[in-house]
Short mmCIF file of C-alpha atoms in Angstrom, two decimals:
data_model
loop_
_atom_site.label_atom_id
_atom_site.label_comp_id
_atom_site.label_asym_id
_atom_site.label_seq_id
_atom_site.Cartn_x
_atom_site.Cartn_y
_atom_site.Cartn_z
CA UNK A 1 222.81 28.77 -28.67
CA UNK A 2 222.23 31.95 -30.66
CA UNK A 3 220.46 34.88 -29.18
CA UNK A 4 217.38 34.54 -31.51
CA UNK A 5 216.92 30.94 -30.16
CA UNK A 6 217.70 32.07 -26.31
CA UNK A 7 214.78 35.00 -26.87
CA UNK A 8 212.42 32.71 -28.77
CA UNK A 9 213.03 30.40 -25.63
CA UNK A 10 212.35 33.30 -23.02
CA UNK A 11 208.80 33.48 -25.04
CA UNK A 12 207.85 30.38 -24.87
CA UNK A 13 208.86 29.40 -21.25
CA UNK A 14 207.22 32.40 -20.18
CA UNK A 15 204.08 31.10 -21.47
CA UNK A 16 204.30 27.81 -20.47
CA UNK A 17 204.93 28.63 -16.24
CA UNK A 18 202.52 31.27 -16.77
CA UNK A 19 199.41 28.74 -17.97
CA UNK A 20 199.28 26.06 -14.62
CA UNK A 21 196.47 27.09 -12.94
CA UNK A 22 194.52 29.48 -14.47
CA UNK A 23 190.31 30.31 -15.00
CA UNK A 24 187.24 27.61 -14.83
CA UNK A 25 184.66 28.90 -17.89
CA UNK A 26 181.41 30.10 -17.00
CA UNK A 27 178.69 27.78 -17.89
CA UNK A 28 175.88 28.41 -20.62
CA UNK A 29 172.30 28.90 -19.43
CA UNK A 30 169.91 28.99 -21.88
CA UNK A 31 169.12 31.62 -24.05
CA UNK A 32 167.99 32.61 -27.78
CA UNK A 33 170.62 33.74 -30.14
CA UNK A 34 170.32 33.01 -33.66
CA UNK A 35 173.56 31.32 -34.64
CA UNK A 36 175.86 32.49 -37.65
CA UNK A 37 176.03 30.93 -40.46
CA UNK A 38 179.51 31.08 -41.37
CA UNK A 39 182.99 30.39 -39.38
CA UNK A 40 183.95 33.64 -37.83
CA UNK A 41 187.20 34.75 -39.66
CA UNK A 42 190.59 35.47 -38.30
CA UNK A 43 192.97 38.26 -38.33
CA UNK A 44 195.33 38.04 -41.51
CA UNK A 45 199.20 39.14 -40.58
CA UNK A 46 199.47 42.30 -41.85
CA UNK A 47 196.54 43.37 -39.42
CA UNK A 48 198.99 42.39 -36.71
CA UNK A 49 200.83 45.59 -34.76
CA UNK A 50 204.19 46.31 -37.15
CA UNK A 51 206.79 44.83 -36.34
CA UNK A 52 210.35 46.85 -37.56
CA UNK A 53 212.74 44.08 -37.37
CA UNK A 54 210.99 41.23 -39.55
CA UNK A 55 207.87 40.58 -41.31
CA UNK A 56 204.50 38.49 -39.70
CA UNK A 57 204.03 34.91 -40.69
CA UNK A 58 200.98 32.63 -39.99
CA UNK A 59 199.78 29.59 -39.77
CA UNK A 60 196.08 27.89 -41.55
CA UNK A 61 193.50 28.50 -39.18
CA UNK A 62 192.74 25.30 -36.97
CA UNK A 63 190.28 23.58 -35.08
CA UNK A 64 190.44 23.42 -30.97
CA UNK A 65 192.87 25.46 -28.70
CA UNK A 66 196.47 26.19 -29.47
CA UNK A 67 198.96 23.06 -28.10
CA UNK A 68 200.39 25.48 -25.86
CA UNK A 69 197.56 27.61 -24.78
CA UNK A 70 197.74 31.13 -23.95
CA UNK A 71 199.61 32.62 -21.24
CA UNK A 72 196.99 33.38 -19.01
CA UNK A 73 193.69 31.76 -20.35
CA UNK A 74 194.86 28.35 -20.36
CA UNK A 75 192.60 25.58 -17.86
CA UNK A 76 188.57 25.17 -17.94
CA UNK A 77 188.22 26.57 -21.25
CA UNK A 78 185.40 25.53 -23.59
CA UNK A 79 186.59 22.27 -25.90
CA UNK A 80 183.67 22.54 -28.42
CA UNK A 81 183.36 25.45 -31.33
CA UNK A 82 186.82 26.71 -30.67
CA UNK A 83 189.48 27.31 -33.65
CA UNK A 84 193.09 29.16 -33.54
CA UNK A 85 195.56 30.92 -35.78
CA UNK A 86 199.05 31.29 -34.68
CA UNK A 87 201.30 34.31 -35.76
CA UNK A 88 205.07 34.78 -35.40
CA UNK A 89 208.34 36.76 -36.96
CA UNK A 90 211.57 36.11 -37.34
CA UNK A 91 212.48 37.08 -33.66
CA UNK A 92 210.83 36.87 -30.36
CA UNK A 93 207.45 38.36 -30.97
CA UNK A 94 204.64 36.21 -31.92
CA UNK A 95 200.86 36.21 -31.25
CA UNK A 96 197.59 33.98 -31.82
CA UNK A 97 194.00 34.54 -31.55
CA UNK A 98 191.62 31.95 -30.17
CA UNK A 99 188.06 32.38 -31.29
CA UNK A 100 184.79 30.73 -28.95
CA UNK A 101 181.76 30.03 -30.97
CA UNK A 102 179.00 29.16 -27.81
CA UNK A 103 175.61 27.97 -28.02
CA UNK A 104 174.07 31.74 -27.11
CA UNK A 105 174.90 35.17 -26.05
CA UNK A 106 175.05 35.27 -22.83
CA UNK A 107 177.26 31.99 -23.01
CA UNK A 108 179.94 34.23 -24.67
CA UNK A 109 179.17 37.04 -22.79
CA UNK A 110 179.84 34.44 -19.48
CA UNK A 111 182.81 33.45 -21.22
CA UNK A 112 184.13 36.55 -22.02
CA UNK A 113 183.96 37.67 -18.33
CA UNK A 114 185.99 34.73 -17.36
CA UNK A 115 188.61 35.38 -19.35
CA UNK A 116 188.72 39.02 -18.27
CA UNK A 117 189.29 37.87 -15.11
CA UNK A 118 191.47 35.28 -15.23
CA UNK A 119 193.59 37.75 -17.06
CA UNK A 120 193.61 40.22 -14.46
CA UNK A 121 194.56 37.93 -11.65
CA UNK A 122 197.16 36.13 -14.12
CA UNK A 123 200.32 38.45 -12.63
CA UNK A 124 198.99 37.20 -9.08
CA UNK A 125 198.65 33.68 -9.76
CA UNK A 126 202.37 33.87 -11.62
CA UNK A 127 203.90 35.82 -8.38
CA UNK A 128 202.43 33.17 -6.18
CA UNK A 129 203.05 29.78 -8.56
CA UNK A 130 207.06 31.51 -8.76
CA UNK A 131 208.38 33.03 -5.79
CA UNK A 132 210.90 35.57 -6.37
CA UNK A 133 209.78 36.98 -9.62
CA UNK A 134 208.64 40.14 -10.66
CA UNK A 135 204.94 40.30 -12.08
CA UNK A 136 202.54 43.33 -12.84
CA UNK A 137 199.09 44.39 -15.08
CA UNK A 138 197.81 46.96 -17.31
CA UNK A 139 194.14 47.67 -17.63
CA UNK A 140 193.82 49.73 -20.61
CA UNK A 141 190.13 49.99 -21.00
CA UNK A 142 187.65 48.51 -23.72
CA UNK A 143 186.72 49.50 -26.80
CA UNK A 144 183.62 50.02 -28.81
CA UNK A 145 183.30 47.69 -31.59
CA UNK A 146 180.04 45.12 -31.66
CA UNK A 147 179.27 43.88 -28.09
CA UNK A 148 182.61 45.10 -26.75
CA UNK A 149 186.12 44.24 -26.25
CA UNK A 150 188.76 44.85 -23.45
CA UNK A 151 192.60 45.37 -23.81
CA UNK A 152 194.94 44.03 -20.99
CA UNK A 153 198.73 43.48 -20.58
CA UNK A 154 200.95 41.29 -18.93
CA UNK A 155 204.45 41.63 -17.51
CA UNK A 156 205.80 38.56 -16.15
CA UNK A 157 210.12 38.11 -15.22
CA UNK A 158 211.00 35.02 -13.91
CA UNK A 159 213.97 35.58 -10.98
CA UNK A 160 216.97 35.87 -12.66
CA UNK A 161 215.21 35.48 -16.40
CA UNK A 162 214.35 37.23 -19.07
CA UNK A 163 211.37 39.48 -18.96
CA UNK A 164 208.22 39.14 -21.25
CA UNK A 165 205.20 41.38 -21.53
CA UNK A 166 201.90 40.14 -23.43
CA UNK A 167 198.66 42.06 -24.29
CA UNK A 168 195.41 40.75 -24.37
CA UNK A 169 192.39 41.65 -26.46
CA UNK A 170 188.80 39.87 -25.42
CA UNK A 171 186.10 40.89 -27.66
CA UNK A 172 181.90 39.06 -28.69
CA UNK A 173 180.02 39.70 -31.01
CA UNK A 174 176.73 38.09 -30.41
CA UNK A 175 177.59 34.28 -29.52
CA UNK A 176 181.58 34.54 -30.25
CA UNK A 177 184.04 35.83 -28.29
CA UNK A 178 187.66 36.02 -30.00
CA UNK A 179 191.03 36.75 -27.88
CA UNK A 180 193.91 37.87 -29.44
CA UNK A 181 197.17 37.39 -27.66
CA UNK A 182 200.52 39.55 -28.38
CA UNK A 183 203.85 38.60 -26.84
CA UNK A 184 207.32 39.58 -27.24
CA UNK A 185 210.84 39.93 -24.42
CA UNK A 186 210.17 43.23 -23.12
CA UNK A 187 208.27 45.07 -20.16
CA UNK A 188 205.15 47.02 -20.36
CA UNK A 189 206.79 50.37 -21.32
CA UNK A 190 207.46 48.77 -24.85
CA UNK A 191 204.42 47.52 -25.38
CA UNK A 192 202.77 49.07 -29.50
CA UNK A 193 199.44 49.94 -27.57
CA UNK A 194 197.86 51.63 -30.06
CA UNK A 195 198.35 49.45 -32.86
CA UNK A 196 197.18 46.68 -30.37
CA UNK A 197 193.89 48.34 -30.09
CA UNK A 198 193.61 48.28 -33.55
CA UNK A 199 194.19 44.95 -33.92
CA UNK A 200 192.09 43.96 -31.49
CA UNK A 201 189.28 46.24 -33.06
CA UNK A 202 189.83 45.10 -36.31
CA UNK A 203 189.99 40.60 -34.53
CA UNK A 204 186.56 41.94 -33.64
CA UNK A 205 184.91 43.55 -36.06
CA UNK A 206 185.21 40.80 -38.76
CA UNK A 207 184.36 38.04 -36.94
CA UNK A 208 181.21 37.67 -39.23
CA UNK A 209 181.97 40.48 -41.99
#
């Protein structure tokens, strides 16, 4: 097997022990939020952090959750106004963004707790599902941009495996909540941060623009 296919591998396995048991979405109390009128939009792949080694491709925007769901958001998620976009290069690194349209705003702002803190406790619930691996988080802090957004990472190494680092970004704006999700083989010392933020900013910001 060539090394491309053996990293692209690492990826995806990574993803798949990380998603077993993971949050239970808040439920929706009523409350009065006029509802857009158009689909949120998605990011396009040049808003994605640079990658040196090979240009971003992407597939259409589609309805539901991702076949594979996301690392650490996975389990109890809501089944109704979601859509997806999937990114990936050449090489290891990939990344999709999920986007929640909910019936109100403090639905999505329920929802967009939940997934904060099922990605939080995601290194925990990795450590315990796998003993022997290595497993840590990153909090690096939210960002202004419409009703907020909050950027996490994700270092996950099976025992005797490759390791993988991902980065989170949960945003709303009013009744939507997006997350964008960045992977790649690594650890979170080579994680693009900043451009992350940006991205994450930009996943955010137009949603509705």
């Amino acid at each position: 097997m060539n090394s491309t296919l053996v990293r692209r591998a690492a990826v995806t396995a990574m993803s798949t022990v990380a998603a077993t048991s993971l949050l239970a979405a808040g439920s929706a109390e009523a409350g009065a939020t006029a509802a857009p009128t158009a689909a949120p939009r998605f990011l396009a792949p040049k808003e994605l952090p640079p990658y040196p080694d090979s240009p971003w491709y992407a597939d259409r925007v589609k309805s539901g959750l991702p076949e594979g769901g996301t690392a650490c958001t996975l389990r109890g998620l809501p089944r109704k106004g979601v859509s997806h976009r999937s990114f990936w290069t050449e090489l290891d690194t990939n990344a999709q963004q999920v986007t929640f349209t909910t019936k109100n705003s403090k639905a999505a702002r329920d929802l967009a707790a939940e997934l904060r803190k099922s990605v939080r406790g995601c290194a925990a619930r990795f450590l315990a599902q796998n003993p022997g691996s290595q497993a840590d988080w990153k909090d690096f802090g939210g960002l202004a941009v419409e009703e907020g957004a909050h950027v996490y990472g994700v270092h996950v190494a099976p025992p005797e495996s490759e390791h993988n680092v991902r980065l989170y970004g949960i945003g709303r704006d009013g009744r939507t909540v997006t997350v964008v999700e960045w992977g790649q083989m690594g650890t979170l010392d080579q994680i693009p941060l900043k451009a992350f933020k940006k991205t994450t900013r930009t996943a955010v910001n137009k949603l509705y623009r």
